[in-house]
PDB file of C-alpha atoms in Angstrom:
ATOM      1  CA  UNK A   1     -27.529 -30.443 -15.630  1.00 44.00           C
ATOM      2  CA  UNK A   2     -24.704 -27.972 -15.087  1.00 47.00           C
ATOM      3  CA  UNK A   3     -25.747 -27.482 -11.459  1.00 47.00           C
ATOM      4  CA  UNK A   4     -22.076 -27.020 -10.579  1.00 48.00           C
ATOM      5  CA  UNK A   5     -22.051 -23.813 -12.626  1.00 45.00           C
ATOM      6  CA  UNK A   6     -24.904 -22.414 -10.540  1.00 46.00           C
ATOM      7  CA  UNK A   7     -22.970 -23.044  -7.331  1.00 44.00           C
ATOM      8  CA  UNK A   8     -19.860 -21.365  -8.688  1.00 45.00           C
ATOM      9  CA  UNK A   9     -21.814 -18.331  -9.849  1.00 43.00           C
ATOM     10  CA  UNK A  10     -23.545 -18.007  -6.477  1.00 44.00           C
ATOM     11  CA  UNK A  11     -20.237 -18.313  -4.649  1.00 50.00           C
ATOM     12  CA  UNK A  12     -18.921 -15.296  -6.543  1.00 73.00           C
ATOM     13  CA  UNK A  13     -21.785 -13.219  -5.095  1.00 95.00           C
ATOM     14  CA  UNK A  14     -20.412 -13.476  -1.550  1.00 97.00           C
ATOM     15  CA  UNK A  15     -18.304 -11.296   0.688  1.00 98.00           C
ATOM     16  CA  UNK A  16     -16.348 -13.411   3.149  1.00 98.00           C
ATOM     17  CA  UNK A  17     -15.404 -12.478   6.679  1.00 98.00           C
ATOM     18  CA  UNK A  18     -12.539 -10.008   6.900  1.00 98.00           C
ATOM     19  CA  UNK A  19     -11.435 -11.439  10.252  1.00 98.00           C
ATOM     20  CA  UNK A  20     -11.954 -14.550  12.346  1.00 98.00           C
ATOM     21  CA  UNK A  21     -14.476 -13.937  15.119  1.00 98.00           C
ATOM     22  CA  UNK A  22     -18.197 -13.642  15.844  1.00 98.00           C
ATOM     23  CA  UNK A  23     -20.508 -11.870  13.381  1.00 98.00           C
ATOM     24  CA  UNK A  24     -23.208  -9.473  14.575  1.00 98.00           C
ATOM     25  CA  UNK A  25     -25.802  -7.183  13.019  1.00 98.00           C
ATOM     26  CA  UNK A  26     -24.697  -3.578  12.478  1.00 97.00           C
ATOM     27  CA  UNK A  27     -27.514  -2.433  14.773  1.00 97.00           C
ATOM     28  CA  UNK A  28     -25.607  -4.059  17.664  1.00 97.00           C
ATOM     29  CA  UNK A  29     -22.538  -1.836  17.180  1.00 98.00           C
ATOM     30  CA  UNK A  30     -22.262   0.845  19.869  1.00 96.00           C
ATOM     31  CA  UNK A  31     -21.785   3.658  17.365  1.00 96.00           C
ATOM     32  CA  UNK A  32     -24.649   5.661  15.856  1.00 96.00           C
ATOM     33  CA  UNK A  33     -22.961   6.049  12.464  1.00 95.00           C
ATOM     34  CA  UNK A  34     -22.577   2.292  11.945  1.00 97.00           C
ATOM     35  CA  UNK A  35     -25.690   1.118  13.829  1.00 97.00           C
ATOM     36  CA  UNK A  36     -27.765   3.672  11.919  1.00 97.00           C
ATOM     37  CA  UNK A  37     -26.232   2.529   8.618  1.00 97.00           C
ATOM     38  CA  UNK A  38     -25.253   6.114   7.771  1.00 96.00           C
ATOM     39  CA  UNK A  39     -22.402   4.969   5.494  1.00 94.00           C
ATOM     40  CA  UNK A  40     -24.381   2.020   4.154  1.00 96.00           C
ATOM     41  CA  UNK A  41     -25.661  -1.403   5.084  1.00 97.00           C
ATOM     42  CA  UNK A  42     -23.296  -4.070   6.305  1.00 98.00           C
ATOM     43  CA  UNK A  43     -22.279  -6.401   9.090  1.00 98.00           C
ATOM     44  CA  UNK A  44     -19.827  -6.392  11.992  1.00 98.00           C
ATOM     45  CA  UNK A  45     -17.447  -8.910  13.544  1.00 98.00           C
ATOM     46  CA  UNK A  46     -15.971  -9.106  17.043  1.00 98.00           C
ATOM     47  CA  UNK A  47     -12.455 -10.246  16.084  1.00 98.00           C
ATOM     48  CA  UNK A  48     -10.535 -13.094  17.680  1.00 98.00           C
ATOM     49  CA  UNK A  49      -7.376 -12.558  15.616  1.00 97.00           C
ATOM     50  CA  UNK A  50      -5.135  -9.613  14.709  1.00 98.00           C
ATOM     51  CA  UNK A  51      -4.940 -10.021  10.923  1.00 98.00           C
ATOM     52  CA  UNK A  52      -7.719  -8.711   8.685  1.00 98.00           C
ATOM     53  CA  UNK A  53      -8.111 -10.224   5.211  1.00 98.00           C
ATOM     54  CA  UNK A  54      -9.750  -9.293   1.928  1.00 98.00           C
ATOM     55  CA  UNK A  55     -13.453 -10.268   1.992  1.00 98.00           C
ATOM     56  CA  UNK A  56     -13.487 -10.543  -1.812  1.00 97.00           C
ATOM     57  CA  UNK A  57     -11.307 -10.654  -4.880  1.00 97.00           C
ATOM     58  CA  UNK A  58     -10.876  -7.147  -6.226  1.00 98.00           C
ATOM     59  CA  UNK A  59      -8.895  -3.937  -6.009  1.00 98.00           C
ATOM     60  CA  UNK A  60      -7.866  -1.927  -2.966  1.00 98.00           C
ATOM     61  CA  UNK A  61      -9.404   1.537  -3.438  1.00 98.00           C
ATOM     62  CA  UNK A  62      -8.447   3.190  -0.143  1.00 97.00           C
ATOM     63  CA  UNK A  63      -6.038   2.767   2.731  1.00 98.00           C
ATOM     64  CA  UNK A  64      -6.534   5.573   5.229  1.00 97.00           C
ATOM     65  CA  UNK A  65      -3.452   7.365   6.570  1.00 96.00           C
ATOM     66  CA  UNK A  66      -4.504   6.131  10.001  1.00 96.00           C
ATOM     67  CA  UNK A  67      -4.556   2.532   8.657  1.00 97.00           C
ATOM     68  CA  UNK A  68      -7.808   1.686  10.491  1.00 97.00           C
ATOM     69  CA  UNK A  69      -9.962   1.575   7.343  1.00 98.00           C
ATOM     70  CA  UNK A  70      -9.516  -0.039   3.942  1.00 98.00           C
ATOM     71  CA  UNK A  71     -11.762   0.236   0.895  1.00 98.00           C
ATOM     72  CA  UNK A  72     -12.154  -2.472  -1.757  1.00 98.00           C
ATOM     73  CA  UNK A  73     -14.058  -2.864  -5.017  1.00 98.00           C
ATOM     74  CA  UNK A  74     -14.909  -6.288  -6.419  1.00 97.00           C
ATOM     75  CA  UNK A  75     -15.379  -7.298 -10.049  1.00 96.00           C
ATOM     76  CA  UNK A  76     -19.096  -6.380  -9.913  1.00 97.00           C
ATOM     77  CA  UNK A  77     -18.242  -2.814  -8.905  1.00 97.00           C
ATOM     78  CA  UNK A  78     -19.489  -3.343  -5.346  1.00 98.00           C
ATOM     79  CA  UNK A  79     -17.465  -1.109  -3.013  1.00 98.00           C
ATOM     80  CA  UNK A  80     -16.966  -1.958   0.642  1.00 98.00           C
ATOM     81  CA  UNK A  81     -15.214  -0.350   3.562  1.00 98.00           C
ATOM     82  CA  UNK A  82     -13.552  -2.362   6.307  1.00 98.00           C
ATOM     83  CA  UNK A  83     -13.462  -0.247   9.457  1.00 98.00           C
ATOM     84  CA  UNK A  84     -11.413  -1.743  12.292  1.00 98.00           C
ATOM     85  CA  UNK A  85     -12.557  -0.832  15.797  1.00 97.00           C
ATOM     86  CA  UNK A  86     -14.466   2.178  17.089  1.00 97.00           C
ATOM     87  CA  UNK A  87     -12.765   5.582  17.344  1.00 93.00           C
ATOM     88  CA  UNK A  88      -9.514   4.020  16.094  1.00 96.00           C
ATOM     89  CA  UNK A  89      -8.923   7.054  13.880  1.00 94.00           C
ATOM     90  CA  UNK A  90      -7.643   8.865  16.987  1.00 94.00           C
ATOM     91  CA  UNK A  91      -4.726   6.397  17.208  1.00 96.00           C
ATOM     92  CA  UNK A  92      -3.279   7.962  14.038  1.00 96.00           C
ATOM     93  CA  UNK A  93      -2.019   4.590  12.779  1.00 96.00           C
ATOM     94  CA  UNK A  94      -0.467   3.433  16.057  1.00 97.00           C
ATOM     95  CA  UNK A  95      -0.941  -0.326  16.433  1.00 97.00           C
ATOM     96  CA  UNK A  96      -1.741  -0.895  12.740  1.00 98.00           C
ATOM     97  CA  UNK A  97       0.455  -2.413  10.040  1.00 98.00           C
ATOM     98  CA  UNK A  98      -0.897  -2.443   6.481  1.00 98.00           C
ATOM     99  CA  UNK A  99       0.109  -4.963   3.820  1.00 98.00           C
ATOM    100  CA  UNK A 100      -1.619  -3.333   0.820  1.00 98.00           C
ATOM    101  CA  UNK A 101      -1.860  -0.016  -0.998  1.00 98.00           C
ATOM    102  CA  UNK A 102      -4.471   1.629  -3.246  1.00 98.00           C
ATOM    103  CA  UNK A 103      -4.629   0.089  -6.713  1.00 98.00           C
ATOM    104  CA  UNK A 104      -3.340  -3.277  -5.537  1.00 98.00           C
ATOM    105  CA  UNK A 105      -5.223  -6.413  -6.663  1.00 98.00           C
ATOM    106  CA  UNK A 106      -6.167  -8.857  -3.915  1.00 98.00           C
ATOM    107  CA  UNK A 107      -7.854 -12.231  -3.656  1.00 97.00           C
ATOM    108  CA  UNK A 108     -10.365 -13.179  -0.978  1.00 97.00           C
ATOM    109  CA  UNK A 109      -8.380 -14.142   2.116  1.00 97.00           C
ATOM    110  CA  UNK A 110      -5.244 -12.101   1.291  1.00 98.00           C
ATOM    111  CA  UNK A 111      -3.952 -10.254   4.387  1.00 98.00           C
ATOM    112  CA  UNK A 112      -4.717  -6.515   4.377  1.00 98.00           C
ATOM    113  CA  UNK A 113      -3.784  -5.174   7.794  1.00 98.00           C
ATOM    114  CA  UNK A 114      -2.619  -6.348  11.198  1.00 98.00           C
ATOM    115  CA  UNK A 115      -3.847  -4.636  14.343  1.00 98.00           C
ATOM    116  CA  UNK A 116      -2.479  -4.809  17.856  1.00 98.00           C
ATOM    117  CA  UNK A 117      -5.721  -5.814  19.574  1.00 97.00           C
ATOM    118  CA  UNK A 118      -3.954  -5.969  22.952  1.00 96.00           C
ATOM    119  CA  UNK A 119      -3.076  -2.277  22.582  1.00 96.00           C
ATOM    120  CA  UNK A 120      -6.717  -1.501  21.698  1.00 96.00           C
ATOM    121  CA  UNK A 121      -7.829  -3.263  24.894  1.00 95.00           C
ATOM    122  CA  UNK A 122      -5.268  -1.297  26.924  1.00 95.00           C
ATOM    123  CA  UNK A 123      -6.581   1.942  25.366  1.00 94.00           C
ATOM    124  CA  UNK A 124     -10.158   0.770  26.112  1.00 95.00           C
ATOM    125  CA  UNK A 125     -11.057   0.934  22.415  1.00 96.00           C
ATOM    126  CA  UNK A 126     -13.647  -1.624  21.217  1.00 97.00           C
ATOM    127  CA  UNK A 127     -12.209  -3.766  18.413  1.00 97.00           C
ATOM    128  CA  UNK A 128     -15.578  -4.584  16.831  1.00 98.00           C
ATOM    129  CA  UNK A 129     -15.020  -4.181  13.093  1.00 98.00           C
ATOM    130  CA  UNK A 130     -17.429  -3.372  10.310  1.00 98.00           C
ATOM    131  CA  UNK A 131     -17.835  -4.377   6.668  1.00 98.00           C
ATOM    132  CA  UNK A 132     -19.929  -1.606   5.138  1.00 98.00           C
ATOM    133  CA  UNK A 133     -21.309  -1.576   1.594  1.00 98.00           C
ATOM    134  CA  UNK A 134     -20.666   2.030   0.601  1.00 97.00           C
ATOM    135  CA  UNK A 135     -21.576   1.495  -3.084  1.00 97.00           C
ATOM    136  CA  UNK A 136     -23.634  -1.596  -3.949  1.00 96.00           C
ATOM    137  CA  UNK A 137     -23.519  -0.570  -7.648  1.00 97.00           C
ATOM    138  CA  UNK A 138     -27.119  -1.641  -8.284  1.00 96.00           C
ATOM    139  CA  UNK A 139     -26.776  -4.941  -6.441  1.00 97.00           C
ATOM    140  CA  UNK A 140     -29.096  -6.061  -3.655  1.00 97.00           C
ATOM    141  CA  UNK A 141     -27.725  -7.476  -0.403  1.00 97.00           C
ATOM    142  CA  UNK A 142     -29.728 -10.650   0.144  1.00 97.00           C
ATOM    143  CA  UNK A 143     -28.318 -12.505   3.156  1.00 97.00           C
ATOM    144  CA  UNK A 144     -26.364 -11.507   6.252  1.00 98.00           C
ATOM    145  CA  UNK A 145     -24.652 -14.254   8.262  1.00 98.00           C
ATOM    146  CA  UNK A 146     -25.058 -12.791  11.766  1.00 98.00           C
ATOM    147  CA  UNK A 147     -24.624 -14.565  15.089  1.00 97.00           C
ATOM    148  CA  UNK A 148     -22.033 -16.968  13.733  1.00 97.00           C
ATOM    149  CA  UNK A 149     -18.430 -17.884  14.363  1.00 98.00           C
ATOM    150  CA  UNK A 150     -16.654 -16.853  11.156  1.00 98.00           C
ATOM    151  CA  UNK A 151     -13.206 -17.468   9.708  1.00 98.00           C
ATOM    152  CA  UNK A 152     -11.290 -14.805   7.774  1.00 97.00           C
ATOM    153  CA  UNK A 153     -11.414 -15.253   4.010  1.00 95.00           C
ATOM    154  CA  UNK A 154     -13.523 -18.429   4.027  1.00 95.00           C
ATOM    155  CA  UNK A 155     -16.761 -17.910   5.992  1.00 97.00           C
ATOM    156  CA  UNK A 156     -19.502 -16.063   4.102  1.00 97.00           C
ATOM    157  CA  UNK A 157     -20.675 -12.812   5.738  1.00 97.00           C
ATOM    158  CA  UNK A 158     -22.940 -11.260   3.101  1.00 98.00           C
ATOM    159  CA  UNK A 159     -24.514 -12.563  -0.105  1.00 97.00           C
ATOM    160  CA  UNK A 160     -25.799 -10.324  -2.871  1.00 97.00           C
ATOM    161  CA  UNK A 161     -27.444 -10.577  -6.261  1.00 96.00           C
TER     162      UNK A 161
END
């Protein structure tokens, strides 16, 4: 009885993919800071599209001046960082267009930023992008959906409890 409530509750304990592409374990990212989980645990995606979306419903906490990283906090107080590409900070915002600002409320799947992936390729900058849990707020990450084709805003990437 009331099994549908269980499913709904579980669904709320999910971070969805921030971009359409192929998910990989953080250890596969060619960057010691991310692969070593220095900022926190997480997952990465090799993108196939230019638009990055909110992986959860919550509030935008950070949009870096260089537009390559966006922070979010969901209703459970879990804080994540979306970091687009490797060494993209050196582009100083070139090739990035943001759609959100700090304090803005977003729903899972809402567009956050668009990146010119063609420009990244021309600059020889890997576009692998990370979803890092910088503050789990007492929650435990329980499942990582690695090695899968994922769709922005709808495919689960990480479950927590």
